[in-house]
Amino acid sequence: MSNKHSIRMSGLGGQGVVTAAHILGNAATKDGLVSTVNPFFGAEKRLAPAESYVRIDSESIHERGEVLYPDIIMIFHPHVITMGKCYTMPFFDGLQENGIILANSEEFPQLSEDELQKLAQLNAKLYYFSATQVALDVGGTELATNMAMLGGLLGVKQLVSSESLKDALTERFGGGKFVASGTTAALDDALKGKYEKITQLIDQNMEVMEAAKSAVKEFVI
Protein backbone atom coordinates (compact mmCIF):
# COMPACT_ATOMS: atom_id res chain seq x y z
CA MET A 1 0.00 0.00 0.00
CA SER A 2 1.37 3.40 -0.99
CA ASN A 3 2.12 5.91 1.75
CA LYS A 4 2.23 8.81 -0.69
CA HIS A 5 -0.54 11.33 -0.14
CA SER A 6 -1.17 14.99 -0.95
CA ILE A 7 -3.81 16.67 1.20
CA ARG A 8 -5.42 20.04 0.61
CA MET A 9 -7.30 21.52 3.58
CA SER A 10 -9.69 24.37 2.82
CA GLY A 11 -11.59 26.32 5.43
CA LEU A 12 -12.16 29.70 6.98
CA GLY A 13 -9.93 31.70 9.29
CA GLY A 14 -10.43 30.69 12.91
CA GLN A 15 -11.16 27.03 12.20
CA GLY A 16 -7.65 25.81 12.90
CA VAL A 17 -6.82 24.64 9.38
CA VAL A 18 -3.14 25.51 9.87
CA THR A 19 -3.02 23.75 13.24
CA ALA A 20 -4.66 20.61 11.83
CA ALA A 21 -2.10 20.47 9.02
CA HIS A 22 0.80 20.84 11.43
CA ILE A 23 -0.50 18.10 13.73
CA LEU A 24 -1.16 15.70 10.83
CA GLY A 25 2.27 16.30 9.32
CA ASN A 26 3.99 15.90 12.68
CA ALA A 27 2.07 12.67 13.35
CA ALA A 28 3.22 11.28 9.98
CA THR A 29 6.83 12.08 10.89
CA LYS A 30 6.40 10.30 14.22
CA ASP A 31 5.16 7.26 12.30
CA GLY A 32 8.47 7.19 10.44
CA LEU A 33 7.18 8.85 7.27
CA VAL A 34 8.32 12.04 5.56
CA SER A 35 6.02 15.06 5.56
CA THR A 36 5.90 18.70 4.54
CA VAL A 37 3.36 21.28 5.67
CA ASN A 38 2.62 24.58 3.97
CA PRO A 39 -0.09 27.02 5.14
CA PHE A 40 -1.57 29.56 2.76
CA PHE A 41 -3.88 32.43 3.60
CA GLY A 42 -4.48 36.03 2.63
CA ALA A 43 -5.62 38.37 5.36
CA GLU A 44 -5.12 36.58 8.69
CA LYS A 45 -8.59 37.17 10.01
CA ARG A 46 -11.61 35.20 11.07
CA LEU A 47 -13.82 33.82 8.26
CA ALA A 48 -11.36 34.71 5.50
CA PRO A 49 -10.40 31.76 3.24
CA ALA A 50 -7.54 29.68 4.61
CA GLU A 51 -5.78 26.64 3.17
CA SER A 52 -3.05 24.29 4.27
CA TYR A 53 -1.21 21.63 2.31
CA VAL A 54 0.25 18.43 3.67
CA ARG A 55 2.40 15.97 1.76
CA ILE A 56 3.14 12.55 3.22
CA ASP A 57 5.46 9.97 1.72
CA SER A 58 7.66 7.06 2.69
CA GLU A 59 10.45 8.61 0.61
CA SER A 60 11.98 12.07 0.26
CA ILE A 61 9.62 14.87 -0.77
CA HIS A 62 10.97 17.42 -3.22
CA GLU A 63 7.78 19.38 -3.91
CA ARG A 64 6.91 22.42 -1.82
CA GLY A 65 4.12 24.95 -1.68
CA GLU A 66 0.55 24.55 -2.88
CA VAL A 67 -0.82 21.08 -3.51
CA LEU A 68 -2.14 21.28 -7.06
CA TYR A 69 -3.10 17.63 -7.43
CA PRO A 70 -4.44 16.36 -4.11
CA ASP A 71 -5.69 12.85 -3.56
CA ILE A 72 -7.48 14.08 -0.43
CA ILE A 73 -9.41 17.33 0.00
CA MET A 74 -10.72 18.35 3.43
CA ILE A 75 -13.45 20.99 3.52
CA PHE A 76 -13.66 22.56 6.98
CA HIS A 77 -16.71 24.74 6.24
CA PRO A 78 -19.55 24.26 3.70
CA HIS A 79 -19.13 27.89 2.54
CA VAL A 80 -15.91 26.76 0.86
CA ILE A 81 -18.22 24.98 -1.59
CA THR A 82 -21.50 26.89 -1.47
CA MET A 83 -20.03 30.40 -1.47
CA GLY A 84 -16.70 29.77 -3.18
CA LYS A 85 -14.67 30.79 -0.13
CA CYS A 86 -11.47 29.13 -1.26
CA TYR A 87 -8.42 29.84 -3.37
CA THR A 88 -9.10 26.97 -5.77
CA MET A 89 -12.09 26.95 -8.10
CA PRO A 90 -13.87 24.66 -8.39
CA PHE A 91 -13.07 23.45 -4.89
CA PHE A 92 -12.04 20.02 -6.22
CA ASP A 93 -9.76 21.34 -8.98
CA GLY A 94 -6.82 18.98 -9.51
CA LEU A 95 -8.34 16.10 -7.52
CA GLN A 96 -6.69 12.87 -8.55
CA GLU A 97 -8.62 9.87 -9.82
CA ASN A 98 -10.11 7.84 -6.95
CA GLY A 99 -9.55 10.84 -4.68
CA ILE A 100 -11.33 11.55 -1.41
CA ILE A 101 -13.33 14.61 -0.33
CA LEU A 102 -14.32 15.03 3.32
CA ALA A 103 -16.66 17.88 4.22
CA ASN A 104 -17.71 19.35 7.56
CA SER A 105 -21.43 19.60 6.94
CA GLU A 106 -24.67 18.07 8.23
CA GLU A 107 -25.41 17.13 4.63
CA PHE A 108 -23.00 17.12 1.74
CA PRO A 109 -23.16 20.64 0.24
CA GLN A 110 -25.29 20.85 -2.90
CA LEU A 111 -23.34 20.44 -6.11
CA SER A 112 -24.28 21.20 -9.70
CA GLU A 113 -24.96 18.40 -12.17
CA ASP A 114 -21.73 19.32 -13.96
CA GLU A 115 -19.72 19.05 -10.73
CA LEU A 116 -21.32 15.72 -9.88
CA GLN A 117 -20.55 14.41 -13.36
CA LYS A 118 -16.90 15.44 -13.14
CA LEU A 119 -16.52 13.88 -9.70
CA ALA A 120 -18.17 10.69 -10.94
CA GLN A 121 -15.71 10.55 -13.85
CA LEU A 122 -12.87 10.79 -11.32
CA ASN A 123 -14.47 7.99 -9.29
CA ALA A 124 -14.17 10.32 -6.31
CA LYS A 125 -15.33 9.23 -2.87
CA LEU A 126 -17.33 11.90 -1.04
CA TYR A 127 -17.77 11.87 2.73
CA TYR A 128 -19.36 14.27 5.19
CA PHE A 129 -20.28 14.72 8.85
CA SER A 130 -20.85 17.63 11.21
CA ALA A 131 -17.35 17.97 12.63
CA THR A 132 -18.45 21.12 14.44
CA GLN A 133 -21.25 19.26 16.23
CA VAL A 134 -18.92 16.43 17.24
CA ALA A 135 -16.48 19.05 18.56
CA LEU A 136 -19.23 20.67 20.64
CA ASP A 137 -20.75 17.42 21.92
CA VAL A 138 -17.51 15.66 22.82
CA GLY A 139 -14.91 18.40 23.17
CA GLY A 140 -17.18 21.05 24.62
CA THR A 141 -16.06 23.71 22.12
CA GLU A 142 -16.28 24.36 18.39
CA LEU A 143 -12.55 25.16 18.54
CA ALA A 144 -12.06 21.38 18.43
CA THR A 145 -13.61 21.21 14.94
CA ASN A 146 -10.20 20.78 13.36
CA MET A 147 -9.50 17.79 15.61
CA ALA A 148 -12.84 16.30 14.60
CA MET A 149 -11.84 16.72 10.95
CA LEU A 150 -8.59 14.83 11.59
CA GLY A 151 -10.56 12.07 13.27
CA GLY A 152 -12.99 11.95 10.36
CA LEU A 153 -10.06 11.64 7.98
CA LEU A 154 -8.75 8.64 9.89
CA GLY A 155 -12.24 7.18 9.66
CA VAL A 156 -11.97 7.00 5.88
CA LYS A 157 -8.18 6.76 5.40
CA GLN A 158 -5.71 5.61 8.05
CA LEU A 159 -2.89 7.97 7.10
CA VAL A 160 -1.30 8.03 10.55
CA SER A 161 -1.68 6.15 13.82
CA SER A 162 -3.80 7.41 16.71
CA GLU A 163 -0.75 7.11 18.95
CA SER A 164 1.28 9.47 16.77
CA LEU A 165 -1.63 11.90 16.57
CA LYS A 166 -1.77 12.01 20.35
CA ASP A 167 1.99 12.58 20.53
CA ALA A 168 1.74 15.38 17.95
CA LEU A 169 -1.18 16.95 19.81
CA THR A 170 0.73 16.79 23.08
CA GLU A 171 3.78 18.36 21.49
CA ARG A 172 1.73 21.16 19.94
CA PHE A 173 -0.14 22.17 23.08
CA GLY A 174 2.17 20.87 25.78
CA GLY A 175 5.02 23.29 25.28
CA GLY A 176 6.71 22.08 22.11
CA LYS A 177 9.03 24.21 19.99
CA PHE A 178 6.50 24.99 17.26
CA VAL A 179 6.41 28.70 16.38
CA ALA A 180 2.97 29.81 15.23
CA SER A 181 1.89 33.02 13.55
CA GLY A 182 0.16 35.60 15.71
CA THR A 183 -3.38 34.54 14.86
CA THR A 184 -2.63 30.82 15.05
CA ALA A 185 -0.94 31.27 18.41
CA ALA A 186 -3.99 33.18 19.65
CA LEU A 187 -6.24 30.30 18.56
CA ASP A 188 -3.97 27.84 20.38
CA ASP A 189 -4.27 29.94 23.52
CA ALA A 190 -8.05 30.17 23.11
CA LEU A 191 -8.30 26.38 22.91
CA LYS A 192 -6.07 25.95 25.96
CA GLY A 193 -8.36 28.33 27.82
CA LYS A 194 -11.29 25.95 27.35
CA TYR A 195 -9.67 23.31 29.55
CA GLU A 196 -8.36 23.39 33.11
CA LYS A 197 -5.28 21.31 32.30
CA ILE A 198 -3.32 20.42 29.17
CA THR A 199 -3.91 16.75 29.93
CA GLN A 200 -7.65 17.39 29.78
CA LEU A 201 -7.23 19.14 26.42
CA ILE A 202 -5.29 16.18 25.05
CA ASP A 203 -7.69 13.53 26.36
CA GLN A 204 -10.89 15.28 25.26
CA ASN A 205 -9.57 16.12 21.82
CA MET A 206 -8.50 12.50 21.35
CA GLU A 207 -12.07 11.56 22.30
CA VAL A 208 -13.28 14.03 19.67
CA MET A 209 -11.15 12.29 17.04
CA GLU A 210 -12.38 8.85 18.05
CA ALA A 211 -16.02 9.95 17.96
CA ALA A 212 -15.52 11.56 14.55
CA LYS A 213 -14.28 8.30 13.02
CA SER A 214 -17.68 6.66 13.40
CA ALA A 215 -19.68 9.79 12.55
CA VAL A 216 -18.56 10.01 8.90
CA LYS A 217 -21.10 9.18 6.21
CA GLU A 218 -20.58 8.58 2.51
CA PHE A 219 -22.36 10.68 -0.10
CA VAL A 220 -23.09 8.49 -3.10
CA ILE A 221 -22.90 10.32 -6.41
PDB file of C-alpha atoms in Angstrom:
ATOM      1  CA  MET A   1       0.000   0.000   0.000  1.00  0.00           C
ATOM      2  CA  SER A   2       1.373   3.402  -0.987  1.00  0.00           C
ATOM      3  CA  ASN A   3       2.124   5.911   1.748  1.00  0.00           C
ATOM      4  CA  LYS A   4       2.232   8.812  -0.686  1.00  0.00           C
ATOM      5  CA  HIS A   5      -0.535  11.334  -0.136  1.00  0.00           C
ATOM      6  CA  SER A   6      -1.173  14.989  -0.953  1.00  0.00           C
ATOM      7  CA  ILE A   7      -3.809  16.671   1.203  1.00  0.00           C
ATOM      8  CA  ARG A   8      -5.423  20.041   0.613  1.00  0.00           C
ATOM      9  CA  MET A   9      -7.299  21.521   3.579  1.00  0.00           C
ATOM     10  CA  SER A  10      -9.695  24.370   2.821  1.00  0.00           C
ATOM     11  CA  GLY A  11     -11.585  26.319   5.433  1.00  0.00           C
ATOM     12  CA  LEU A  12     -12.158  29.702   6.982  1.00  0.00           C
ATOM     13  CA  GLY A  13      -9.928  31.699   9.292  1.00  0.00           C
ATOM     14  CA  GLY A  14     -10.425  30.692  12.908  1.00  0.00           C
ATOM     15  CA  GLN A  15     -11.157  27.029  12.202  1.00  0.00           C
ATOM     16  CA  GLY A  16      -7.647  25.809  12.903  1.00  0.00           C
ATOM     17  CA  VAL A  17      -6.821  24.636   9.381  1.00  0.00           C
ATOM     18  CA  VAL A  18      -3.144  25.508   9.873  1.00  0.00           C
ATOM     19  CA  THR A  19      -3.022  23.749  13.239  1.00  0.00           C
ATOM     20  CA  ALA A  20      -4.658  20.605  11.830  1.00  0.00           C
ATOM     21  CA  ALA A  21      -2.104  20.467   9.018  1.00  0.00           C
ATOM     22  CA  HIS A  22       0.796  20.841  11.431  1.00  0.00           C
ATOM     23  CA  ILE A  23      -0.500  18.095  13.731  1.00  0.00           C
ATOM     24  CA  LEU A  24      -1.162  15.701  10.831  1.00  0.00           C
ATOM     25  CA  GLY A  25       2.269  16.305   9.319  1.00  0.00           C
ATOM     26  CA  ASN A  26       3.986  15.899  12.680  1.00  0.00           C
ATOM     27  CA  ALA A  27       2.074  12.665  13.346  1.00  0.00           C
ATOM     28  CA  ALA A  28       3.222  11.285   9.980  1.00  0.00           C
ATOM     29  CA  THR A  29       6.833  12.076  10.894  1.00  0.00           C
ATOM     30  CA  LYS A  30       6.399  10.303  14.221  1.00  0.00           C
ATOM     31  CA  ASP A  31       5.155   7.263  12.297  1.00  0.00           C
ATOM     32  CA  GLY A  32       8.474   7.189  10.437  1.00  0.00           C
ATOM     33  CA  LEU A  33       7.177   8.849   7.270  1.00  0.00           C
ATOM     34  CA  VAL A  34       8.322  12.043   5.560  1.00  0.00           C
ATOM     35  CA  SER A  35       6.019  15.060   5.562  1.00  0.00           C
ATOM     36  CA  THR A  36       5.900  18.698   4.538  1.00  0.00           C
ATOM     37  CA  VAL A  37       3.359  21.275   5.675  1.00  0.00           C
ATOM     38  CA  ASN A  38       2.618  24.581   3.971  1.00  0.00           C
ATOM     39  CA  PRO A  39      -0.088  27.018   5.140  1.00  0.00           C
ATOM     40  CA  PHE A  40      -1.573  29.559   2.761  1.00  0.00           C
ATOM     41  CA  PHE A  41      -3.882  32.433   3.603  1.00  0.00           C
ATOM     42  CA  GLY A  42      -4.475  36.030   2.630  1.00  0.00           C
ATOM     43  CA  ALA A  43      -5.621  38.375   5.364  1.00  0.00           C
ATOM     44  CA  GLU A  44      -5.118  36.584   8.687  1.00  0.00           C
ATOM     45  CA  LYS A  45      -8.594  37.169  10.007  1.00  0.00           C
ATOM     46  CA  ARG A  46     -11.614  35.195  11.067  1.00  0.00           C
ATOM     47  CA  LEU A  47     -13.824  33.818   8.264  1.00  0.00           C
ATOM     48  CA  ALA A  48     -11.361  34.714   5.497  1.00  0.00           C
ATOM     49  CA  PRO A  49     -10.400  31.759   3.245  1.00  0.00           C
ATOM     50  CA  ALA A  50      -7.537  29.680   4.609  1.00  0.00           C
ATOM     51  CA  GLU A  51      -5.782  26.643   3.171  1.00  0.00           C
ATOM     52  CA  SER A  52      -3.050  24.288   4.269  1.00  0.00           C
ATOM     53  CA  TYR A  53      -1.214  21.632   2.306  1.00  0.00           C
ATOM     54  CA  VAL A  54       0.253  18.428   3.671  1.00  0.00           C
ATOM     55  CA  ARG A  55       2.405  15.970   1.756  1.00  0.00           C
ATOM     56  CA  ILE A  56       3.137  12.555   3.224  1.00  0.00           C
ATOM     57  CA  ASP A  57       5.456   9.967   1.722  1.00  0.00           C
ATOM     58  CA  SER A  58       7.657   7.056   2.695  1.00  0.00           C
ATOM     59  CA  GLU A  59      10.454   8.614   0.608  1.00  0.00           C
ATOM     60  CA  SER A  60      11.980  12.071   0.257  1.00  0.00           C
ATOM     61  CA  ILE A  61       9.616  14.872  -0.768  1.00  0.00           C
ATOM     62  CA  HIS A  62      10.975  17.424  -3.221  1.00  0.00           C
ATOM     63  CA  GLU A  63       7.775  19.378  -3.908  1.00  0.00           C
ATOM     64  CA  ARG A  64       6.907  22.415  -1.822  1.00  0.00           C
ATOM     65  CA  GLY A  65       4.125  24.951  -1.682  1.00  0.00           C
ATOM     66  CA  GLU A  66       0.548  24.546  -2.885  1.00  0.00           C
ATOM     67  CA  VAL A  67      -0.824  21.080  -3.510  1.00  0.00           C
ATOM     68  CA  LEU A  68      -2.139  21.284  -7.059  1.00  0.00           C
ATOM     69  CA  TYR A  69      -3.103  17.634  -7.429  1.00  0.00           C
ATOM     70  CA  PRO A  70      -4.444  16.362  -4.113  1.00  0.00           C
ATOM     71  CA  ASP A  71      -5.688  12.853  -3.563  1.00  0.00           C
ATOM     72  CA  ILE A  72      -7.479  14.080  -0.426  1.00  0.00           C
ATOM     73  CA  ILE A  73      -9.414  17.332   0.005  1.00  0.00           C
ATOM     74  CA  MET A  74     -10.715  18.350   3.426  1.00  0.00           C
ATOM     75  CA  ILE A  75     -13.453  20.992   3.521  1.00  0.00           C
ATOM     76  CA  PHE A  76     -13.660  22.563   6.979  1.00  0.00           C
ATOM     77  CA  HIS A  77     -16.712  24.737   6.244  1.00  0.00           C
ATOM     78  CA  PRO A  78     -19.547  24.265   3.700  1.00  0.00           C
ATOM     79  CA  HIS A  79     -19.127  27.891   2.544  1.00  0.00           C
ATOM     80  CA  VAL A  80     -15.906  26.761   0.861  1.00  0.00           C
ATOM     81  CA  ILE A  81     -18.216  24.976  -1.587  1.00  0.00           C
ATOM     82  CA  THR A  82     -21.501  26.886  -1.474  1.00  0.00           C
ATOM     83  CA  MET A  83     -20.026  30.399  -1.466  1.00  0.00           C
ATOM     84  CA  GLY A  84     -16.698  29.774  -3.177  1.00  0.00           C
ATOM     85  CA  LYS A  85     -14.669  30.793  -0.130  1.00  0.00           C
ATOM     86  CA  CYS A  86     -11.471  29.126  -1.256  1.00  0.00           C
ATOM     87  CA  TYR A  87      -8.423  29.839  -3.372  1.00  0.00           C
ATOM     88  CA  THR A  88      -9.098  26.973  -5.773  1.00  0.00           C
ATOM     89  CA  MET A  89     -12.093  26.954  -8.104  1.00  0.00           C
ATOM     90  CA  PRO A  90     -13.866  24.663  -8.395  1.00  0.00           C
ATOM     91  CA  PHE A  91     -13.075  23.447  -4.894  1.00  0.00           C
ATOM     92  CA  PHE A  92     -12.042  20.019  -6.223  1.00  0.00           C
ATOM     93  CA  ASP A  93      -9.762  21.337  -8.977  1.00  0.00           C
ATOM     94  CA  GLY A  94      -6.823  18.985  -9.514  1.00  0.00           C
ATOM     95  CA  LEU A  95      -8.337  16.102  -7.521  1.00  0.00           C
ATOM     96  CA  GLN A  96      -6.687  12.869  -8.553  1.00  0.00           C
ATOM     97  CA  GLU A  97      -8.623   9.875  -9.815  1.00  0.00           C
ATOM     98  CA  ASN A  98     -10.108   7.841  -6.946  1.00  0.00           C
ATOM     99  CA  GLY A  99      -9.551  10.841  -4.677  1.00  0.00           C
ATOM    100  CA  ILE A 100     -11.332  11.550  -1.410  1.00  0.00           C
ATOM    101  CA  ILE A 101     -13.326  14.607  -0.329  1.00  0.00           C
ATOM    102  CA  LEU A 102     -14.316  15.028   3.320  1.00  0.00           C
ATOM    103  CA  ALA A 103     -16.664  17.879   4.220  1.00  0.00           C
ATOM    104  CA  ASN A 104     -17.710  19.349   7.559  1.00  0.00           C
ATOM    105  CA  SER A 105     -21.428  19.603   6.939  1.00  0.00           C
ATOM    106  CA  GLU A 106     -24.672  18.068   8.230  1.00  0.00           C
ATOM    107  CA  GLU A 107     -25.415  17.131   4.632  1.00  0.00           C
ATOM    108  CA  PHE A 108     -23.001  17.118   1.745  1.00  0.00           C
ATOM    109  CA  PRO A 109     -23.163  20.637   0.238  1.00  0.00           C
ATOM    110  CA  GLN A 110     -25.286  20.851  -2.899  1.00  0.00           C
ATOM    111  CA  LEU A 111     -23.342  20.445  -6.110  1.00  0.00           C
ATOM    112  CA  SER A 112     -24.284  21.200  -9.699  1.00  0.00           C
ATOM    113  CA  GLU A 113     -24.957  18.401 -12.173  1.00  0.00           C
ATOM    114  CA  ASP A 114     -21.733  19.321 -13.964  1.00  0.00           C
ATOM    115  CA  GLU A 115     -19.725  19.049 -10.735  1.00  0.00           C
ATOM    116  CA  LEU A 116     -21.323  15.720  -9.875  1.00  0.00           C
ATOM    117  CA  GLN A 117     -20.551  14.406 -13.356  1.00  0.00           C
ATOM    118  CA  LYS A 118     -16.899  15.441 -13.141  1.00  0.00           C
ATOM    119  CA  LEU A 119     -16.520  13.878  -9.697  1.00  0.00           C
ATOM    120  CA  ALA A 120     -18.170  10.689 -10.944  1.00  0.00           C
ATOM    121  CA  GLN A 121     -15.712  10.551 -13.846  1.00  0.00           C
ATOM    122  CA  LEU A 122     -12.869  10.791 -11.320  1.00  0.00           C
ATOM    123  CA  ASN A 123     -14.469   7.990  -9.288  1.00  0.00           C
ATOM    124  CA  ALA A 124     -14.171  10.317  -6.309  1.00  0.00           C
ATOM    125  CA  LYS A 125     -15.329   9.228  -2.869  1.00  0.00           C
ATOM    126  CA  LEU A 126     -17.331  11.898  -1.039  1.00  0.00           C
ATOM    127  CA  TYR A 127     -17.765  11.873   2.727  1.00  0.00           C
ATOM    128  CA  TYR A 128     -19.357  14.266   5.194  1.00  0.00           C
ATOM    129  CA  PHE A 129     -20.279  14.725   8.854  1.00  0.00           C
ATOM    130  CA  SER A 130     -20.846  17.625  11.207  1.00  0.00           C
ATOM    131  CA  ALA A 131     -17.348  17.974  12.628  1.00  0.00           C
ATOM    132  CA  THR A 132     -18.448  21.119  14.442  1.00  0.00           C
ATOM    133  CA  GLN A 133     -21.250  19.260  16.228  1.00  0.00           C
ATOM    134  CA  VAL A 134     -18.919  16.435  17.239  1.00  0.00           C
ATOM    135  CA  ALA A 135     -16.485  19.047  18.564  1.00  0.00           C
ATOM    136  CA  LEU A 136     -19.226  20.668  20.637  1.00  0.00           C
ATOM    137  CA  ASP A 137     -20.746  17.421  21.920  1.00  0.00           C
ATOM    138  CA  VAL A 138     -17.506  15.657  22.824  1.00  0.00           C
ATOM    139  CA  GLY A 139     -14.911  18.402  23.173  1.00  0.00           C
ATOM    140  CA  GLY A 140     -17.183  21.050  24.616  1.00  0.00           C
ATOM    141  CA  THR A 141     -16.063  23.709  22.124  1.00  0.00           C
ATOM    142  CA  GLU A 142     -16.280  24.357  18.388  1.00  0.00           C
ATOM    143  CA  LEU A 143     -12.548  25.158  18.544  1.00  0.00           C
ATOM    144  CA  ALA A 144     -12.058  21.382  18.429  1.00  0.00           C
ATOM    145  CA  THR A 145     -13.609  21.211  14.940  1.00  0.00           C
ATOM    146  CA  ASN A 146     -10.197  20.778  13.358  1.00  0.00           C
ATOM    147  CA  MET A 147      -9.496  17.788  15.613  1.00  0.00           C
ATOM    148  CA  ALA A 148     -12.835  16.300  14.598  1.00  0.00           C
ATOM    149  CA  MET A 149     -11.839  16.718  10.953  1.00  0.00           C
ATOM    150  CA  LEU A 150      -8.594  14.831  11.588  1.00  0.00           C
ATOM    151  CA  GLY A 151     -10.564  12.066  13.271  1.00  0.00           C
ATOM    152  CA  GLY A 152     -12.986  11.954  10.358  1.00  0.00           C
ATOM    153  CA  LEU A 153     -10.065  11.643   7.980  1.00  0.00           C
ATOM    154  CA  LEU A 154      -8.747   8.638   9.891  1.00  0.00           C
ATOM    155  CA  GLY A 155     -12.241   7.184   9.663  1.00  0.00           C
ATOM    156  CA  VAL A 156     -11.969   6.999   5.880  1.00  0.00           C
ATOM    157  CA  LYS A 157      -8.182   6.762   5.404  1.00  0.00           C
ATOM    158  CA  GLN A 158      -5.715   5.609   8.046  1.00  0.00           C
ATOM    159  CA  LEU A 159      -2.892   7.973   7.100  1.00  0.00           C
ATOM    160  CA  VAL A 160      -1.304   8.028  10.547  1.00  0.00           C
ATOM    161  CA  SER A 161      -1.684   6.152  13.815  1.00  0.00           C
ATOM    162  CA  SER A 162      -3.799   7.415  16.711  1.00  0.00           C
ATOM    163  CA  GLU A 163      -0.746   7.107  18.951  1.00  0.00           C
ATOM    164  CA  SER A 164       1.279   9.471  16.766  1.00  0.00           C
ATOM    165  CA  LEU A 165      -1.631  11.903  16.568  1.00  0.00           C
ATOM    166  CA  LYS A 166      -1.773  12.005  20.354  1.00  0.00           C
ATOM    167  CA  ASP A 167       1.985  12.576  20.533  1.00  0.00           C
ATOM    168  CA  ALA A 168       1.736  15.376  17.946  1.00  0.00           C
ATOM    169  CA  LEU A 169      -1.183  16.948  19.807  1.00  0.00           C
ATOM    170  CA  THR A 170       0.728  16.791  23.076  1.00  0.00           C
ATOM    171  CA  GLU A 171       3.781  18.365  21.489  1.00  0.00           C
ATOM    172  CA  ARG A 172       1.728  21.164  19.938  1.00  0.00           C
ATOM    173  CA  PHE A 173      -0.138  22.173  23.083  1.00  0.00           C
ATOM    174  CA  GLY A 174       2.174  20.870  25.777  1.00  0.00           C
ATOM    175  CA  GLY A 175       5.020  23.289  25.282  1.00  0.00           C
ATOM    176  CA  GLY A 176       6.709  22.085  22.107  1.00  0.00           C
ATOM    177  CA  LYS A 177       9.034  24.206  19.994  1.00  0.00           C
ATOM    178  CA  PHE A 178       6.496  24.994  17.259  1.00  0.00           C
ATOM    179  CA  VAL A 179       6.412  28.698  16.384  1.00  0.00           C
ATOM    180  CA  ALA A 180       2.969  29.812  15.225  1.00  0.00           C
ATOM    181  CA  SER A 181       1.886  33.022  13.548  1.00  0.00           C
ATOM    182  CA  GLY A 182       0.164  35.601  15.713  1.00  0.00           C
ATOM    183  CA  THR A 183      -3.377  34.542  14.860  1.00  0.00           C
ATOM    184  CA  THR A 184      -2.633  30.818  15.053  1.00  0.00           C
ATOM    185  CA  ALA A 185      -0.937  31.273  18.412  1.00  0.00           C
ATOM    186  CA  ALA A 186      -3.986  33.178  19.648  1.00  0.00           C
ATOM    187  CA  LEU A 187      -6.241  30.298  18.564  1.00  0.00           C
ATOM    188  CA  ASP A 188      -3.971  27.845  20.376  1.00  0.00           C
ATOM    189  CA  ASP A 189      -4.274  29.944  23.524  1.00  0.00           C
ATOM    190  CA  ALA A 190      -8.049  30.169  23.115  1.00  0.00           C
ATOM    191  CA  LEU A 191      -8.304  26.380  22.910  1.00  0.00           C
ATOM    192  CA  LYS A 192      -6.072  25.947  25.958  1.00  0.00           C
ATOM    193  CA  GLY A 193      -8.361  28.331  27.816  1.00  0.00           C
ATOM    194  CA  LYS A 194     -11.288  25.950  27.348  1.00  0.00           C
ATOM    195  CA  TYR A 195      -9.672  23.308  29.548  1.00  0.00           C
ATOM    196  CA  GLU A 196      -8.355  23.386  33.113  1.00  0.00           C
ATOM    197  CA  LYS A 197      -5.283  21.311  32.300  1.00  0.00           C
ATOM    198  CA  ILE A 198      -3.315  20.420  29.167  1.00  0.00           C
ATOM    199  CA  THR A 199      -3.911  16.745  29.928  1.00  0.00           C
ATOM    200  CA  GLN A 200      -7.654  17.386  29.778  1.00  0.00           C
ATOM    201  CA  LEU A 201      -7.229  19.144  26.420  1.00  0.00           C
ATOM    202  CA  ILE A 202      -5.286  16.177  25.049  1.00  0.00           C
ATOM    203  CA  ASP A 203      -7.690  13.535  26.360  1.00  0.00           C
ATOM    204  CA  GLN A 204     -10.894  15.278  25.256  1.00  0.00           C
ATOM    205  CA  ASN A 205      -9.565  16.120  21.822  1.00  0.00           C
ATOM    206  CA  MET A 206      -8.499  12.502  21.355  1.00  0.00           C
ATOM    207  CA  GLU A 207     -12.065  11.565  22.303  1.00  0.00           C
ATOM    208  CA  VAL A 208     -13.282  14.029  19.672  1.00  0.00           C
ATOM    209  CA  MET A 209     -11.148  12.290  17.040  1.00  0.00           C
ATOM    210  CA  GLU A 210     -12.381   8.854  18.045  1.00  0.00           C
ATOM    211  CA  ALA A 211     -16.025   9.953  17.958  1.00  0.00           C
ATOM    212  CA  ALA A 212     -15.519  11.556  14.551  1.00  0.00           C
ATOM    213  CA  LYS A 213     -14.276   8.301  13.015  1.00  0.00           C
ATOM    214  CA  SER A 214     -17.675   6.665  13.398  1.00  0.00           C
ATOM    215  CA  ALA A 215     -19.684   9.794  12.549  1.00  0.00           C
ATOM    216  CA  VAL A 216     -18.556  10.007   8.905  1.00  0.00           C
ATOM    217  CA  LYS A 217     -21.104   9.182   6.214  1.00  0.00           C
ATOM    218  CA  GLU A 218     -20.582   8.583   2.508  1.00  0.00           C
ATOM    219  CA  PHE A 219     -22.360  10.678  -0.101  1.00  0.00           C
ATOM    220  CA  VAL A 220     -23.091   8.486  -3.099  1.00  0.00           C
ATOM    221  CA  ILE A 221     -22.895  10.320  -6.408  1.00  0.00           C
TER     222      ILE A 221
END
